[in-house]
Tab-separated table of C-alpha atoms in Angstrom:
chain	number	residue	atom	x	y	z
A	54	ASP	CA	-0.031	-0.293	0.295
A	55	ALA	CA	1.695	3.406	-1.418
A	56	GLY	CA	1.766	6.095	1.203
A	57	VAL	CA	1.531	9.644	-0.386
A	58	THR	CA	3.806	9.957	-3.490
A	59	GLN	CA	5.637	13.361	-4.727
A	60	SER	CA	7.136	14.188	-7.843
A	61	PRO	CA	9.888	15.879	-8.584
A	62	THR	CA	11.788	15.067	-5.347
A	63	HIS	CA	14.258	18.136	-6.512
A	64	LEU	CA	13.546	20.985	-8.548
A	65	ILE	CA	15.644	24.270	-9.344
A	66	LYS	CA	14.006	27.038	-11.334
A	67	THR	CA	14.887	30.709	-12.079
A	68	ARG	CA	12.983	34.077	-10.887
A	69	GLY	CA	9.865	34.649	-12.881
A	70	GLN	CA	9.212	31.173	-13.726
A	71	GLN	CA	6.063	28.757	-13.124
A	72	VAL	CA	6.378	25.332	-11.489
A	73	THR	CA	3.986	22.549	-11.125
A	74	LEU	CA	4.624	19.911	-8.107
A	75	ARG	CA	2.235	16.869	-7.971
A	76	CYS	CA	1.151	14.618	-5.476
A	77	SER	CA	-0.651	11.537	-5.007
A	78	PRO	CA	-2.403	10.621	-1.627
A	79	LYS	CA	-2.209	7.448	0.468
A	80	SER	CA	-4.984	4.800	-0.732
A	81	GLY	CA	-8.168	5.713	0.861
A	82	HIS	CA	-7.569	9.366	1.653
A	83	ASP	CA	-9.686	12.031	-0.557
A	84	THR	CA	-8.302	15.079	0.870
A	85	VAL	CA	-4.778	16.683	0.166
A	86	SER	CA	-3.312	19.459	1.604
A	87	TRP	CA	-0.236	21.466	0.376
A	88	TYR	CA	2.485	22.882	3.300
A	89	GLN	CA	5.535	25.121	2.792
A	90	GLN	CA	8.373	24.805	5.206
A	91	ALA	CA	11.125	26.863	4.793
A	92	LEU	CA	14.389	25.618	6.281
A	93	GLY	CA	14.458	25.235	10.149
A	94	GLN	CA	10.709	26.591	10.249
A	95	GLY	CA	7.286	24.706	10.283
A	96	PRO	CA	5.049	23.463	7.715
A	97	GLN	CA	3.098	26.652	6.458
A	98	PHE	CA	-0.425	25.632	5.339
A	99	ILE	CA	-0.942	27.003	1.734
A	100	PHE	CA	-4.435	25.278	1.002
A	101	GLN	CA	-6.556	22.209	1.327
A	102	TYR	CA	-8.220	20.129	-1.697
A	103	TYR	CA	-11.578	17.852	-1.288
A	104	GLU	CA	-14.209	16.806	-3.990
A	105	GLU	CA	-11.581	18.753	-6.353
A	106	GLU	CA	-12.450	21.997	-5.013
A	107	GLU	CA	-10.119	24.605	-2.752
A	108	ARG	CA	-11.374	24.175	0.656
A	109	GLN	CA	-9.248	26.179	2.742
A	110	ARG	CA	-6.266	28.543	2.326
A	111	GLY	CA	-3.516	29.536	4.432
A	112	ASN	CA	-1.754	33.253	3.628
A	113	PHE	CA	-0.426	32.530	0.439
A	114	PRO	CA	-0.751	34.817	-2.869
A	115	ASP	CA	-2.364	34.439	-5.641
A	116	ARG	CA	0.534	33.169	-7.517
A	117	PHE	CA	-0.199	29.434	-5.514
A	118	SER	CA	-2.796	27.726	-6.866
A	119	GLY	CA	-3.766	24.194	-7.128
A	120	HIS	CA	-5.824	21.777	-8.466
A	121	GLN	CA	-7.250	17.907	-7.101
A	122	PHE	CA	-8.169	15.756	-10.004
A	123	PRO	CA	-11.038	13.189	-9.652
A	124	ASN	CA	-8.830	10.130	-8.380
A	125	TYR	CA	-7.689	12.353	-5.725
A	126	SER	CA	-4.593	13.654	-6.917
A	127	SER	CA	-3.279	17.005	-6.767
A	128	GLU	CA	-1.010	19.282	-8.299
A	129	LEU	CA	0.472	22.608	-6.707
A	130	ASN	CA	1.529	25.574	-9.070
A	131	VAL	CA	3.356	28.598	-8.442
A	132	ASN	CA	3.774	31.073	-10.671
A	133	ALA	CA	6.238	34.206	-11.038
A	134	LEU	CA	8.486	32.519	-8.875
A	135	LEU	CA	10.613	34.748	-6.240
A	136	LEU	CA	14.063	33.597	-4.728
A	137	GLY	CA	11.773	33.503	-1.410
A	138	ASP	CA	9.771	30.586	-2.830
A	139	SER	CA	12.466	28.311	-2.272
A	140	ALA	CA	11.519	25.919	0.112
A	141	LEU	CA	10.482	22.350	0.599
A	142	TYR	CA	6.920	21.289	-0.406
A	143	LEU	CA	5.073	18.911	0.998
A	144	CYS	CA	1.854	17.266	0.585
A	145	ALA	CA	-0.296	15.469	2.985
A	146	SER	CA	-3.640	13.487	2.553
A	147	LYS	CA	-6.021	12.414	5.005
A	148	VAL	CA	-9.391	10.740	5.055
A	149	ARG	CA	-12.167	13.784	4.953
A	150	SER	CA	-12.538	13.961	8.934
A	151	ASP	CA	-12.006	16.735	11.490
A	152	ASN	CA	-9.865	14.074	13.330
A	153	SER	CA	-7.907	12.117	11.159
A	154	PRO	CA	-3.900	12.846	11.196
A	155	LEU	CA	-2.003	13.937	7.950
A	156	HIS	CA	0.166	11.670	6.163
A	157	PHE	CA	3.113	13.595	4.679
A	158	GLY	CA	5.274	12.812	1.425
A	159	ASN	CA	8.757	12.947	1.119
A	160	GLY	CA	8.017	16.211	-0.467
A	161	THR	CA	9.618	18.609	-3.603
A	162	ARG	CA	12.857	20.666	-2.767
A	163	LEU	CA	12.265	23.735	-4.928
A	164	THR	CA	15.693	26.060	-5.444
A	165	VAL	CA	14.693	29.065	-7.142
A	166	THR	CA	18.057	30.870	-8.523
B	269	GLY	CA	-6.395	34.093	12.133
B	270	GLN	CA	-5.448	30.782	14.060
B	271	GLN	CA	-1.989	30.943	15.157
B	272	VAL	CA	0.101	28.171	17.277
B	273	MET	CA	3.287	29.062	19.050
B	274	GLN	CA	5.657	26.524	20.195
B	275	ILE	CA	9.012	26.701	22.952
B	276	PRO	CA	11.305	26.556	23.048
B	277	GLN	CA	12.919	26.720	19.562
B	278	TYR	CA	15.921	24.381	20.210
B	279	GLN	CA	16.752	21.832	23.014
B	280	HIS	CA	19.928	20.379	23.311
B	281	VAL	CA	20.147	17.388	26.076
B	282	GLN	CA	22.373	14.761	27.708
B	283	GLU	CA	21.073	10.940	27.094
B	284	GLY	CA	18.954	9.962	29.547
B	285	GLU	CA	17.769	13.869	30.554
B	286	ASP	CA	14.127	14.712	29.827
B	287	PHE	CA	12.738	17.118	27.453
B	288	THR	CA	9.522	19.090	27.423
B	289	THR	CA	8.210	21.529	24.828
B	290	TYR	CA	5.026	23.246	24.789
B	291	CYS	CA	2.818	24.557	22.160
B	292	ASN	CA	0.022	27.490	22.559
B	293	SER	CA	-2.763	28.501	20.380
B	294	SER	CA	-4.447	31.846	19.986
B	295	THR	CA	-7.842	30.017	19.597
B	296	THR	CA	-9.552	27.277	21.172
B	297	LEU	CA	-8.746	23.912	19.027
B	298	SER	CA	-10.883	21.174	17.758
B	299	ASN	CA	-7.993	18.829	18.442
B	300	ILE	CA	-4.154	19.146	18.687
B	301	GLN	CA	-1.667	16.732	16.544
B	302	TRP	CA	1.871	16.013	17.257
B	303	TYR	CA	4.447	15.373	14.934
B	304	LYS	CA	8.226	14.250	14.779
B	305	GLN	CA	10.213	15.153	11.682
B	306	ARG	CA	13.842	13.298	11.401
B	307	PRO	CA	16.490	15.121	9.864
B	308	GLY	CA	16.077	15.209	5.828
B	309	GLY	CA	12.738	13.638	6.355
B	310	HIS	CA	8.961	14.441	6.782
B	311	PRO	CA	6.761	15.053	9.649
B	312	VAL	CA	5.471	11.711	10.587
B	313	PHE	CA	2.146	11.624	13.019
B	314	LEU	CA	2.495	10.907	16.906
B	315	ILE	CA	-0.631	11.215	18.635
B	316	GLN	CA	-4.041	13.016	18.795
B	317	LEU	CA	-5.919	14.522	21.499
B	318	VAL	CA	-9.106	15.757	21.290
B	319	LYS	CA	-10.360	16.307	24.734
B	320	SER	CA	-10.128	18.883	27.150
B	321	GLY	CA	-7.480	17.864	30.025
B	322	GLU	CA	-6.749	14.442	28.051
B	323	VAL	CA	-3.492	13.163	28.689
B	324	LYS	CA	-1.865	10.179	26.662
B	325	LYS	CA	1.516	8.176	26.839
B	326	GLN	CA	3.546	6.406	24.220
B	327	LYS	CA	6.236	4.512	25.931
B	328	ARG	CA	8.431	7.383	27.314
B	329	LEU	CA	6.417	10.144	25.903
B	330	THR	CA	3.539	11.978	27.604
B	331	PHE	CA	0.713	13.984	25.758
B	332	GLN	CA	-1.343	16.694	27.495
B	333	PHE	CA	-4.304	19.024	26.168
B	334	GLY	CA	-4.935	21.900	28.377
B	335	GLU	CA	-8.213	22.598	30.095
B	336	ALA	CA	-9.362	25.138	27.515
B	337	LYS	CA	-8.079	23.263	24.496
B	338	LYS	CA	-5.259	25.977	23.971
B	339	ASN	CA	-2.069	24.270	25.160
B	340	SER	CA	-0.308	21.124	25.030
B	341	SER	CA	2.944	19.834	26.081
B	342	LEU	CA	4.677	16.820	24.608
B	343	HIS	CA	7.278	15.270	27.701
B	344	ILE	CA	10.012	12.720	27.007
B	345	THR	CA	11.360	10.654	29.730
B	346	ALA	CA	15.060	9.907	29.847
B	347	THR	CA	15.717	10.946	26.289
B	348	GLN	CA	17.453	8.677	23.749
B	349	THR	CA	19.716	9.302	20.614
B	350	THR	CA	16.671	8.034	18.603
B	351	ASP	CA	14.689	10.904	19.929
B	352	VAL	CA	16.211	13.089	17.673
B	353	GLY	CA	14.616	15.295	15.297
B	354	THR	CA	11.937	18.194	15.683
B	355	TYR	CA	8.643	18.229	17.430
B	356	PHE	CA	5.740	19.929	15.912
B	357	CYS	CA	2.277	20.730	17.322
B	358	ALA	CA	-0.572	21.408	14.790
B	359	GLY	CA	-3.425	22.604	15.929
B	360	ALA	CA	-6.839	21.701	13.857
B	361	ASN	CA	-10.036	23.847	13.341
B	362	ASN	CA	-10.914	23.762	10.002
B	363	ASP	CA	-7.617	22.841	8.794
B	364	MET	CA	-3.878	21.880	10.483
B	365	ARG	CA	-1.837	25.098	11.666
B	366	PHE	CA	1.738	24.030	12.662
B	367	GLY	CA	4.109	25.295	15.122
B	368	ALA	CA	7.421	26.170	14.482
B	369	GLY	CA	8.826	23.000	16.033
B	370	THR	CA	11.383	22.336	18.675
B	371	ARG	CA	14.490	20.640	17.693
B	372	LEU	CA	15.734	18.463	19.957
B	373	THR	CA	19.464	17.449	19.822
B	374	VAL	CA	20.852	14.467	22.128
B	375	LYS	CA	24.375	14.004	23.400
B	376	PRO	CA	25.420	10.674	23.933
């Protein structure tokens, strides 16, 4: 039973470019959340998707957008990349329940130069 | 918006000493979850607390949820080198908001 899988594992982009990160949730999970984790910091909530719609959003600009597909997989898109977007991007999935724990993928390390 | 604060930011202990990290929320939480992230890894779920005043134990780890459901603590008794990592609390209302974490290092 595969856990949460993310691709790619590492990515290097240039300022102003656009990037798409991908996530497949753990089998049986229908809710996907995305987090940004800067070095030495805690994960910062970007948004959460359920039933192919964005349900909750953290304090991130509109440059950050996402999508959830019918098979529950998800994408995170970041436009007009800034140096400050360099971070580990974590995808977490869970069953749609307020009390269910998050299962994290290994993350995508994004470097913006 | 909801904020979750965690202290201390760092803690270095000698193996065998105890360790405690504290978590405080600006709002009442429906539940609180604790995660551990090893260096180079991703957060891994440890436990969830739901009830006011709840206390749960996992071997040497003791987790508490405050009576007002706005604060929580994690206590590790007799730390071991395998306890090394960053411990995060995450408070839930509509989504999970993480604290900045407490990074624990253990000297053998």
